[in-house]
PDB file of C-alpha atoms in Angstrom:
ATOM      1  CA  MET A   1     -11.105 -12.290  -9.748  1.00 60.00           C
ATOM      2  CA  ALA A   2      -8.657  -9.891  -7.454  1.00 77.00           C
ATOM      3  CA  ASP A   3      -9.973  -8.265  -4.394  1.00 90.00           C
ATOM      4  CA  LYS A   4      -8.815  -5.285  -2.602  1.00 89.00           C
ATOM      5  CA  LEU A   5      -6.290  -7.126  -0.786  1.00 91.00           C
ATOM      6  CA  ASP A   6      -5.106  -8.950  -3.928  1.00 94.00           C
ATOM      7  CA  MET A   7      -4.675  -5.026  -5.486  1.00 94.00           C
ATOM      8  CA  LEU A   8      -3.138  -3.660  -2.609  1.00 93.00           C
ATOM      9  CA  LEU A   9      -0.352  -6.581  -2.343  1.00 94.00           C
ATOM     10  CA  SER A  10      -0.360  -5.972  -6.002  1.00 96.00           C
ATOM     11  CA  ASP A  11       0.664  -2.393  -5.810  1.00 96.00           C
ATOM     12  CA  TYR A  12       2.621  -3.202  -2.550  1.00 96.00           C
ATOM     13  CA  MET A  13       5.043  -5.554  -4.422  1.00 96.00           C
ATOM     14  CA  THR A  14       5.273  -3.588  -7.308  1.00 96.00           C
ATOM     15  CA  GLY A  15       5.954  -0.191  -5.801  1.00 97.00           C
ATOM     16  CA  MET A  16       3.046   1.303  -6.726  1.00 97.00           C
ATOM     17  CA  LEU A  17       1.754   2.065  -3.490  1.00 97.00           C
ATOM     18  CA  GLN A  18       4.912   4.343  -3.173  1.00 97.00           C
ATOM     19  CA  VAL A  19       4.329   5.757  -6.318  1.00 98.00           C
ATOM     20  CA  LYS A  20       0.632   6.470  -5.306  1.00 97.00           C
ATOM     21  CA  ILE A  21       1.911   8.020  -2.172  1.00 97.00           C
ATOM     22  CA  ASN A  22       4.422   9.863  -3.439  1.00 96.00           C
ATOM     23  CA  SER A  23       1.636  11.390  -5.793  1.00 96.00           C
ATOM     24  CA  ARG A  24      -0.960  11.782  -3.564  1.00 95.00           C
ATOM     25  CA  GLU A  25       1.588  13.808  -1.276  1.00 93.00           C
ATOM     26  CA  ARG A  26       2.626  16.187  -4.560  1.00 93.00           C
ATOM     27  CA  TRP A  27      -1.094  16.651  -5.057  1.00 92.00           C
ATOM     28  CA  ILE A  28      -2.001  17.580  -1.739  1.00 91.00           C
ATOM     29  CA  THR A  29       0.799  20.290  -0.966  1.00 90.00           C
ATOM     30  CA  ARG A  30       1.274  21.832  -4.308  1.00 87.00           C
ATOM     31  CA  GLU A  31       0.887  25.419  -4.189  1.00 74.00           C
ATOM     32  CA  LYS A  32      -2.268  27.094  -5.212  1.00 69.00           C
ATOM     33  CA  HIS A  33      -1.481  30.830  -6.957  1.00 58.00           C
ATOM     34  CA  GLU A  34      -4.377  33.046  -5.921  1.00 56.00           C
ATOM     35  CA  GLU A  35      -4.402  36.411  -6.477  1.00 55.00           C
ATOM     36  CA  ARG A  36      -4.789  39.096  -3.823  1.00 55.00           C
ATOM     37  CA  ILE A  37      -6.297  41.777  -4.001  1.00 59.00           C
ATOM     38  CA  GLY A  38      -5.877  44.438  -1.721  1.00 55.00           C
ATOM     39  CA  SER A  39      -5.242  43.781   1.904  1.00 52.00           C
ATOM     40  CA  GLY A  40      -8.299  41.997   2.291  1.00 53.00           C
ATOM     41  CA  GLY A  41      -6.739  38.228   1.967  1.00 51.00           C
ATOM     42  CA  SER A  42      -5.147  37.164   4.944  1.00 54.00           C
ATOM     43  CA  SER A  43      -1.079  36.137   4.847  1.00 56.00           C
ATOM     44  CA  SER A  44      -0.146  33.014   7.127  1.00 62.00           C
ATOM     45  CA  ASN A  45       2.629  32.784   9.291  1.00 68.00           C
ATOM     46  CA  THR A  46       3.301  29.386   8.613  1.00 74.00           C
ATOM     47  CA  ALA A  47       6.444  27.910   6.925  1.00 84.00           C
ATOM     48  CA  PRO A  48       6.138  25.993   3.910  1.00 82.00           C
ATOM     49  CA  GLN A  49       7.835  22.613   5.540  1.00 85.00           C
ATOM     50  CA  GLU A  50       4.847  23.410   8.157  1.00 89.00           C
ATOM     51  CA  ARG A  51       2.128  23.843   6.131  1.00 86.00           C
ATOM     52  CA  ASN A  52       3.410  21.098   4.203  1.00 87.00           C
ATOM     53  CA  PHE A  53       3.396  18.671   7.215  1.00 89.00           C
ATOM     54  CA  LEU A  54       0.043  19.649   8.295  1.00 89.00           C
ATOM     55  CA  ILE A  55      -1.755  19.176   4.980  1.00 88.00           C
ATOM     56  CA  LYS A  56       0.025  15.388   4.821  1.00 91.00           C
ATOM     57  CA  GLU A  57      -1.348  14.864   8.441  1.00 92.00           C
ATOM     58  CA  GLY A  58      -4.636  15.939   7.987  1.00 92.00           C
ATOM     59  CA  ASP A  59      -5.327  13.948   5.111  1.00 93.00           C
ATOM     60  CA  LYS A  60      -7.319  10.805   5.596  1.00 94.00           C
ATOM     61  CA  GLU A  61      -6.376   9.066   2.166  1.00 94.00           C
ATOM     62  CA  LEU A  62      -2.519   9.589   2.540  1.00 95.00           C
ATOM     63  CA  GLN A  63      -2.248   8.850   6.025  1.00 94.00           C
ATOM     64  CA  LYS A  64      -4.412   5.911   5.133  1.00 93.00           C
ATOM     65  CA  MET A  65      -1.703   4.471   2.346  1.00 94.00           C
ATOM     66  CA  LEU A  66       0.989   5.315   4.298  1.00 94.00           C
ATOM     67  CA  ASP A  67      -0.636   3.253   7.347  1.00 92.00           C
ATOM     68  CA  ARG A  68      -0.908   0.188   4.716  1.00 91.00           C
ATOM     69  CA  LYS A  69       2.162   0.439   3.412  1.00 94.00           C
ATOM     70  CA  GLN A  70       3.938   0.597   7.019  1.00 93.00           C
ATOM     71  CA  THR A  71       2.086  -2.439   7.892  1.00 89.00           C
ATOM     72  CA  LEU A  72       3.091  -4.357   5.246  1.00 92.00           C
ATOM     73  CA  ASP A  73       6.778  -3.065   5.746  1.00 94.00           C
ATOM     74  CA  GLU A  74       6.703  -4.820   9.176  1.00 91.00           C
ATOM     75  CA  LEU A  75       4.950  -7.935   7.825  1.00 90.00           C
ATOM     76  CA  MET A  76       7.222  -8.367   5.171  1.00 92.00           C
ATOM     77  CA  ASP A  77       9.650  -8.390   8.011  1.00 93.00           C
ATOM     78  CA  VAL A  78       8.042 -10.827  10.319  1.00 91.00           C
ATOM     79  CA  ILE A  79       7.390 -13.379   7.463  1.00 91.00           C
ATOM     80  CA  GLN A  80      11.361 -13.298   6.440  1.00 89.00           C
ATOM     81  CA  GLY A  81      12.472 -16.751   4.953  1.00 89.00           C
ATOM     82  CA  THR A  82       8.573 -18.470   5.130  1.00 91.00           C
ATOM     83  CA  LYS A  83       6.717 -19.918   2.233  1.00 95.00           C
ATOM     84  CA  VAL A  84       4.001 -17.143   2.309  1.00 96.00           C
ATOM     85  CA  LYS A  85       6.708 -14.217   1.618  1.00 96.00           C
ATOM     86  CA  GLU A  86       8.206 -16.700  -1.687  1.00 96.00           C
ATOM     87  CA  ILE A  87       4.206 -17.058  -2.297  1.00 97.00           C
ATOM     88  CA  VAL A  88       3.389 -13.346  -2.346  1.00 97.00           C
ATOM     89  CA  ILE A  89       6.558 -11.944  -4.389  1.00 96.00           C
ATOM     90  CA  ALA A  90       6.351 -14.575  -7.133  1.00 97.00           C
ATOM     91  CA  ARG A  91       2.500 -13.944  -7.061  1.00 97.00           C
ATOM     92  CA  PHE A  92       2.679 -10.002  -6.774  1.00 96.00           C
ATOM     93  CA  LYS A  93       5.916  -8.919  -7.797  1.00 95.00           C
ATOM     94  CA  TYR A  94       7.295 -11.362 -10.663  1.00 96.00           C
ATOM     95  CA  ARG A  95       3.070 -11.970 -11.511  1.00 96.00           C
ATOM     96  CA  LEU A  96       3.390 -15.408 -12.352  1.00 97.00           C
ATOM     97  CA  SER A  97       0.372 -18.193 -12.581  1.00 97.00           C
ATOM     98  CA  TRP A  98      -0.553 -20.212  -9.341  1.00 97.00           C
ATOM     99  CA  CYS A  99       0.987 -22.914 -11.832  1.00 97.00           C
ATOM    100  CA  LYS A 100       4.685 -21.154 -11.918  1.00 97.00           C
ATOM    101  CA  VAL A 101       3.947 -20.040  -8.152  1.00 97.00           C
ATOM    102  CA  GLY A 102       3.561 -23.586  -6.650  1.00 97.00           C
ATOM    103  CA  GLN A 103       7.162 -24.705  -9.270  1.00 97.00           C
ATOM    104  CA  ARG A 104       8.879 -21.121  -7.674  1.00 96.00           C
ATOM    105  CA  VAL A 105       8.619 -22.251  -4.493  1.00 96.00           C
ATOM    106  CA  PHE A 106       8.152 -26.288  -4.583  1.00 96.00           C
ATOM    107  CA  LEU A 107       4.904 -26.687  -3.900  1.00 96.00           C
ATOM    108  CA  ASP A 108       1.390 -28.082  -5.403  1.00 96.00           C
ATOM    109  CA  GLU A 109      -0.032 -25.020  -6.864  1.00 96.00           C
ATOM    110  CA  ASP A 110      -2.998 -26.214  -4.392  1.00 97.00           C
ATOM    111  CA  ALA A 111      -1.207 -25.835  -1.608  1.00 97.00           C
ATOM    112  CA  ALA A 112       0.892 -22.748  -2.572  1.00 97.00           C
ATOM    113  CA  ARG A 113      -3.000 -21.190  -3.270  1.00 97.00           C
ATOM    114  CA  LYS A 114      -4.222 -22.720   0.455  1.00 97.00           C
ATOM    115  CA  GLN A 115      -1.388 -21.282   2.408  1.00 96.00           C
ATOM    116  CA  TYR A 116      -1.933 -17.558   0.598  1.00 96.00           C
ATOM    117  CA  ALA A 117      -5.482 -17.735   1.084  1.00 95.00           C
ATOM    118  CA  GLY A 118      -4.634 -18.285   5.404  1.00 92.00           C
ATOM    119  CA  PHE A 119      -1.930 -15.609   5.034  1.00 92.00           C
ATOM    120  CA  LYS A 120      -4.969 -13.428   3.282  1.00 91.00           C
ATOM    121  CA  LYS A 121      -7.382 -14.377   6.215  1.00 90.00           C
ATOM    122  CA  THR A 122      -4.758 -13.717   8.626  1.00 85.00           C
ATOM    123  CA  LEU A 123      -4.685 -10.336   7.469  1.00 85.00           C
ATOM    124  CA  ARG A 124      -8.571  -9.513   7.062  1.00 86.00           C
ATOM    125  CA  ASP A 125      -9.227 -10.813  10.848  1.00 84.00           C
ATOM    126  CA  GLY A 126      -6.388  -9.484  12.687  1.00 75.00           C
ATOM    127  CA  LEU A 127      -5.374  -6.468  10.607  1.00 71.00           C
ATOM    128  CA  TRP A 128      -7.740  -4.401   8.270  1.00 66.00           C
ATOM    129  CA  ARG A 129     -10.773  -5.749   9.661  1.00 63.00           C
ATOM    130  CA  ASP A 130     -12.764  -3.150   9.437  1.00 58.00           C
ATOM    131  CA  THR A 131     -10.959  -0.972   5.983  1.00 55.00           C
ATOM    132  CA  LEU A 132     -10.862  -4.152   3.702  1.00 57.00           C
ATOM    133  CA  ASP A 133     -13.635  -5.734   1.948  1.00 47.00           C
TER     134      ASP A 133
END
């Protein structure tokens, strides 16, 4: 059964996390066409680019997704050339079974699972202790 971290890694490896980020940005910065009658409506002196920046900076959900993506980008650079990275790619990008993951990285299926479990524990304990269950 996949937990939140598995789903996050799956979204990251398949590009779905970036799609969610882009979708959230479009949703929160969309133009709202409100009818103003008379002089009761106040006019904003904020440029559209600045308005969009302020909206994006203030959206906690978007910022959480951006932070997680940046952390995973950096993490993938750090674990470059390791079996763990190969395991994560095989499991989540190519959606292989654990048996196939083990074959792909030249490990026993149980050894691949243990390395991945250790990787997840490191992520939970060190990076996302408070944000992932």
